[in-house]
């Protein structure tokens, strides 16, 4: 399936939790689809557990509704608008829905820790402009993630510490997995350049390209 003429394409932005995906997506000035809003709810019986622990493994793709995420991406590419859930990480539940439209943007950014898991499907559907994996130093990611999660009260402090240390130890393997799924690993500046290049490639079919924002407010999601 190929996109219709004059329809936007998606840039998938993956990376470990806390790597700065949301703030980078905001800096592009492009429409942003928050893929973390497609987490399953906390009472879903299919949620996976961390091995040897009663903790839900929110870093497993099995905790996420990939089919619904691809559906939202496809509808945005096909019609330019869709309705998406609003997810509360603190309560592990969908608390609302909201409309999202891309206007005349040639591309939009879909960011989240599982973005790489839908690279193959988006490519197969003819929707993919680029796929990136934002990477950095594991210690920096750990600090950024912990400060954000504490500030937002996402989970209990013991849970956040256990998760944070586990993710710091496995960050390089997370990046390697996302690369294997088709996301190109890069740092912030290269990612911004590639997103701008993708917008330029598809701008001929659209009538306006948002300019990158000079500054963006701190992101509130992964």
CSV table of C-alpha atoms in Angstrom, one decimal:
chain,number,residue,atom,x,y,z
A,1,UNK,CA,0.0,0.0,0.0
A,2,UNK,CA,1.4,3.4,-1.0
A,3,UNK,CA,0.4,6.8,0.4
A,4,UNK,CA,-1.8,9.0,-1.8
A,5,UNK,CA,-0.2,12.1,-3.4
A,6,UNK,CA,0.1,15.2,-1.1
A,7,UNK,CA,0.0,13.1,2.0
A,8,UNK,CA,2.5,13.4,4.8
A,9,UNK,CA,5.1,10.8,5.8
A,10,UNK,CA,6.2,9.7,9.2
A,11,UNK,CA,9.6,10.0,10.9
A,12,UNK,CA,9.8,7.3,13.6
A,13,UNK,CA,11.9,8.5,16.5
A,14,UNK,CA,13.0,5.7,18.9
A,15,UNK,CA,15.5,5.5,21.7
A,16,UNK,CA,15.9,4.4,25.3
A,17,UNK,CA,13.6,6.0,27.9
A,18,UNK,CA,15.0,9.3,28.9
A,19,UNK,CA,17.1,9.8,25.8
A,20,UNK,CA,15.4,13.1,24.9
A,21,UNK,CA,13.0,12.0,22.2
A,22,UNK,CA,10.1,14.3,23.3
A,23,UNK,CA,12.2,17.4,23.6
A,24,UNK,CA,14.0,16.7,20.3
A,25,UNK,CA,10.6,16.1,18.6
A,26,UNK,CA,9.3,19.4,19.9
A,27,UNK,CA,12.4,21.3,18.6
A,28,UNK,CA,11.7,20.2,15.0
A,29,UNK,CA,8.5,22.4,14.9
A,30,UNK,CA,6.7,19.5,13.2
A,31,UNK,CA,3.5,17.8,14.4
A,32,UNK,CA,4.3,15.0,17.0
A,33,UNK,CA,2.5,11.8,17.6
A,34,UNK,CA,3.3,10.5,21.2
A,35,UNK,CA,3.5,6.7,20.8
A,36,UNK,CA,3.8,6.2,24.5
A,37,UNK,CA,0.0,7.1,24.7
A,38,UNK,CA,-0.6,3.6,23.2
A,39,UNK,CA,0.5,1.8,26.3
A,40,UNK,CA,-1.9,-0.9,27.5
A,41,UNK,CA,-3.8,-0.1,30.7
A,42,UNK,CA,-2.6,-1.4,34.1
A,43,UNK,CA,-5.4,-4.0,34.4
A,44,UNK,CA,-4.7,-5.6,31.0
A,45,UNK,CA,-4.1,-9.3,31.7
A,46,UNK,CA,-1.6,-9.5,28.8
A,47,UNK,CA,0.9,-7.1,30.5
A,48,UNK,CA,4.4,-8.8,30.9
A,49,UNK,CA,6.3,-8.9,34.1
A,50,UNK,CA,10.0,-8.3,34.8
A,51,UNK,CA,11.7,-11.7,35.1
A,52,UNK,CA,11.9,-12.7,38.8
A,53,UNK,CA,9.9,-9.6,39.9
A,54,UNK,CA,6.3,-8.7,40.5
A,55,UNK,CA,6.9,-5.4,38.6
A,56,UNK,CA,5.1,-4.9,35.3
A,57,UNK,CA,7.7,-4.6,32.5
A,58,UNK,CA,6.7,-1.3,30.9
A,59,UNK,CA,9.9,-1.5,28.7
A,60,UNK,CA,8.7,-4.6,26.9
A,61,UNK,CA,6.9,-4.1,23.6
A,62,UNK,CA,4.2,-6.5,24.9
A,63,UNK,CA,3.1,-3.7,27.2
A,64,UNK,CA,2.2,-1.6,24.2
A,65,UNK,CA,-0.5,-1.7,21.5
A,66,UNK,CA,1.5,-1.6,18.3
A,67,UNK,CA,-1.6,-2.3,16.1
A,68,UNK,CA,-3.4,0.8,17.4
A,69,UNK,CA,-0.2,2.9,17.0
A,70,UNK,CA,0.3,1.8,13.4
A,71,UNK,CA,-3.4,2.6,12.8
A,72,UNK,CA,-3.0,6.2,14.0
A,73,UNK,CA,0.1,6.7,11.9
A,74,UNK,CA,-1.6,5.3,8.8
A,75,UNK,CA,-4.7,7.5,9.4
A,76,UNK,CA,-2.5,10.6,9.8
A,77,UNK,CA,-0.7,9.8,6.6
A,78,UNK,CA,-3.9,9.1,4.7
A,79,UNK,CA,-6.2,11.9,6.0
A,80,UNK,CA,-3.9,14.3,7.9
A,81,UNK,CA,-5.9,13.9,11.1
A,82,UNK,CA,-6.8,11.2,13.7
A,83,UNK,CA,-8.0,10.8,17.3
A,84,UNK,CA,-5.4,9.5,19.8
A,85,UNK,CA,-5.6,8.4,23.4
A,86,UNK,CA,-4.1,10.5,26.3
A,87,UNK,CA,-2.3,8.1,28.6
A,88,UNK,CA,-1.4,8.7,32.3
A,89,UNK,CA,1.8,6.9,33.2
A,90,UNK,CA,1.2,7.7,36.9
A,91,UNK,CA,-2.1,5.8,36.9
A,92,UNK,CA,-1.3,3.4,34.0
A,93,UNK,CA,-4.5,4.3,32.2
A,94,UNK,CA,-6.0,6.1,29.3
A,95,UNK,CA,-7.6,9.2,30.7
A,96,UNK,CA,-8.9,11.0,27.6
A,97,UNK,CA,-8.6,11.3,23.8
A,98,UNK,CA,-7.5,14.2,21.7
A,99,UNK,CA,-7.5,15.2,18.1
A,100,UNK,CA,-4.2,15.4,16.2
A,101,UNK,CA,-3.8,17.0,12.8
A,102,UNK,CA,-0.7,17.5,10.7
A,103,UNK,CA,-1.9,20.4,8.6
A,104,UNK,CA,0.4,21.0,5.6
A,105,UNK,CA,3.5,19.6,7.2
A,106,UNK,CA,5.3,17.2,4.7
A,107,UNK,CA,6.3,14.9,7.6
A,108,UNK,CA,5.4,14.4,11.2
A,109,UNK,CA,7.3,12.8,14.0
A,110,UNK,CA,6.1,9.7,15.9
A,111,UNK,CA,8.2,9.3,19.0
A,112,UNK,CA,8.4,6.7,21.7
A,113,UNK,CA,10.5,3.9,23.2
A,114,UNK,CA,8.8,1.4,20.9
A,115,UNK,CA,8.9,3.4,17.7
A,116,UNK,CA,11.4,1.0,16.2
A,117,UNK,CA,9.0,-1.9,16.6
A,118,UNK,CA,6.8,-0.5,13.9
A,119,UNK,CA,9.5,0.5,11.4
A,120,UNK,CA,8.9,-2.6,9.2
A,121,UNK,CA,5.2,-2.2,9.1
A,122,UNK,CA,5.3,1.5,8.3
A,123,UNK,CA,7.8,0.8,5.5
A,124,UNK,CA,5.6,-1.9,4.2
A,125,UNK,CA,2.6,0.5,4.1
A,126,UNK,CA,4.7,3.1,2.2
A,127,UNK,CA,4.5,5.6,5.1
A,128,UNK,CA,8.1,5.9,6.3
A,129,UNK,CA,10.3,9.0,5.7
A,130,UNK,CA,13.0,7.9,8.1
A,131,UNK,CA,13.5,5.9,11.3
A,132,UNK,CA,16.0,7.1,14.0
A,133,UNK,CA,17.2,5.9,17.4
A,134,UNK,CA,18.3,8.7,19.7
A,135,UNK,CA,21.3,7.6,21.7
A,136,UNK,CA,23.7,9.1,24.3
A,137,UNK,CA,25.6,8.1,27.4
A,138,UNK,CA,23.8,5.6,29.7
A,139,UNK,CA,24.7,7.6,32.8
A,140,UNK,CA,23.3,10.8,31.3
A,141,UNK,CA,20.1,9.0,30.2
A,142,UNK,CA,19.8,7.5,33.7
A,143,UNK,CA,19.9,11.0,35.4
A,144,UNK,CA,17.6,12.6,32.9
A,145,UNK,CA,15.0,9.8,33.2
A,146,UNK,CA,15.1,9.7,37.0
A,147,UNK,CA,14.7,13.4,37.4
A,148,UNK,CA,11.8,13.5,34.9
A,149,UNK,CA,10.0,10.6,36.5
A,150,UNK,CA,10.4,11.9,40.0
A,151,UNK,CA,9.2,15.4,38.9
A,152,UNK,CA,6.1,13.9,37.2
A,153,UNK,CA,5.4,11.3,39.9
A,154,UNK,CA,5.2,8.6,37.3
A,155,UNK,CA,5.7,5.7,39.7
A,156,UNK,CA,6.9,4.9,43.2
A,157,UNK,CA,10.6,5.9,44.0
A,158,UNK,CA,11.6,2.2,44.6
A,159,UNK,CA,10.1,1.2,41.3
A,160,UNK,CA,11.8,4.1,39.4
A,161,UNK,CA,15.2,3.3,40.9
A,162,UNK,CA,14.9,-0.4,40.1
A,163,UNK,CA,13.8,0.4,36.5
A,164,UNK,CA,16.4,3.1,36.1
A,165,UNK,CA,19.3,0.9,37.1
A,166,UNK,CA,18.1,-2.0,35.0
A,167,UNK,CA,17.8,0.3,31.9
A,168,UNK,CA,21.2,1.8,32.5
A,169,UNK,CA,22.8,-1.6,32.5
A,170,UNK,CA,20.9,-2.7,29.3
A,171,UNK,CA,20.9,0.6,27.4
A,172,UNK,CA,23.5,-0.4,24.8
A,173,UNK,CA,21.5,-3.6,24.0
A,174,UNK,CA,18.3,-1.5,23.7
A,175,UNK,CA,20.0,0.6,21.1
A,176,UNK,CA,21.3,-2.4,19.3
A,177,UNK,CA,17.9,-4.0,19.2
A,178,UNK,CA,16.3,-0.8,17.8
A,179,UNK,CA,19.0,-0.6,15.2
A,180,UNK,CA,18.3,-4.2,14.2
A,181,UNK,CA,14.7,-3.3,13.8
A,182,UNK,CA,15.6,-0.6,11.3
A,183,UNK,CA,16.2,2.6,13.3
A,184,UNK,CA,19.4,4.5,12.6
A,185,UNK,CA,21.3,5.3,15.8
A,186,UNK,CA,22.4,8.9,16.2
A,187,UNK,CA,22.9,11.8,18.6
A,188,UNK,CA,20.6,14.8,18.8
A,189,UNK,CA,22.2,17.1,16.2
A,190,UNK,CA,22.4,14.4,13.6
A,191,UNK,CA,18.8,13.4,14.3
A,192,UNK,CA,17.6,17.0,13.8
A,193,UNK,CA,19.5,17.2,10.5
A,194,UNK,CA,18.0,14.0,9.2
A,195,UNK,CA,14.5,15.1,10.2
A,196,UNK,CA,15.0,18.4,8.4
A,197,UNK,CA,16.3,16.5,5.3
A,198,UNK,CA,13.3,14.2,5.4
A,199,UNK,CA,11.0,17.3,5.5
A,200,UNK,CA,12.8,18.8,2.6
A,201,UNK,CA,12.5,15.6,0.5
A,202,UNK,CA,8.7,15.6,0.9
A,203,UNK,CA,8.1,19.3,0.9
A,204,UNK,CA,7.4,19.4,-2.8
A,205,UNK,CA,4.1,17.5,-2.3
A,206,UNK,CA,3.0,19.8,0.6
A,207,UNK,CA,2.5,23.6,0.7
A,208,UNK,CA,4.2,24.4,3.9
A,209,UNK,CA,7.1,23.2,6.0
A,210,UNK,CA,7.3,24.3,9.7
A,211,UNK,CA,10.7,25.8,10.6
A,212,UNK,CA,12.5,24.2,13.6
A,213,UNK,CA,11.6,26.0,16.8
A,214,UNK,CA,14.4,28.0,18.4
A,215,UNK,CA,13.5,26.7,21.9
A,216,UNK,CA,11.0,24.3,23.2
A,217,UNK,CA,9.5,23.9,26.7
A,218,UNK,CA,10.7,20.8,28.6
A,219,UNK,CA,8.9,17.7,27.4
A,220,UNK,CA,6.6,15.9,29.8
A,221,UNK,CA,6.6,12.5,28.1
A,222,UNK,CA,9.2,10.0,27.1
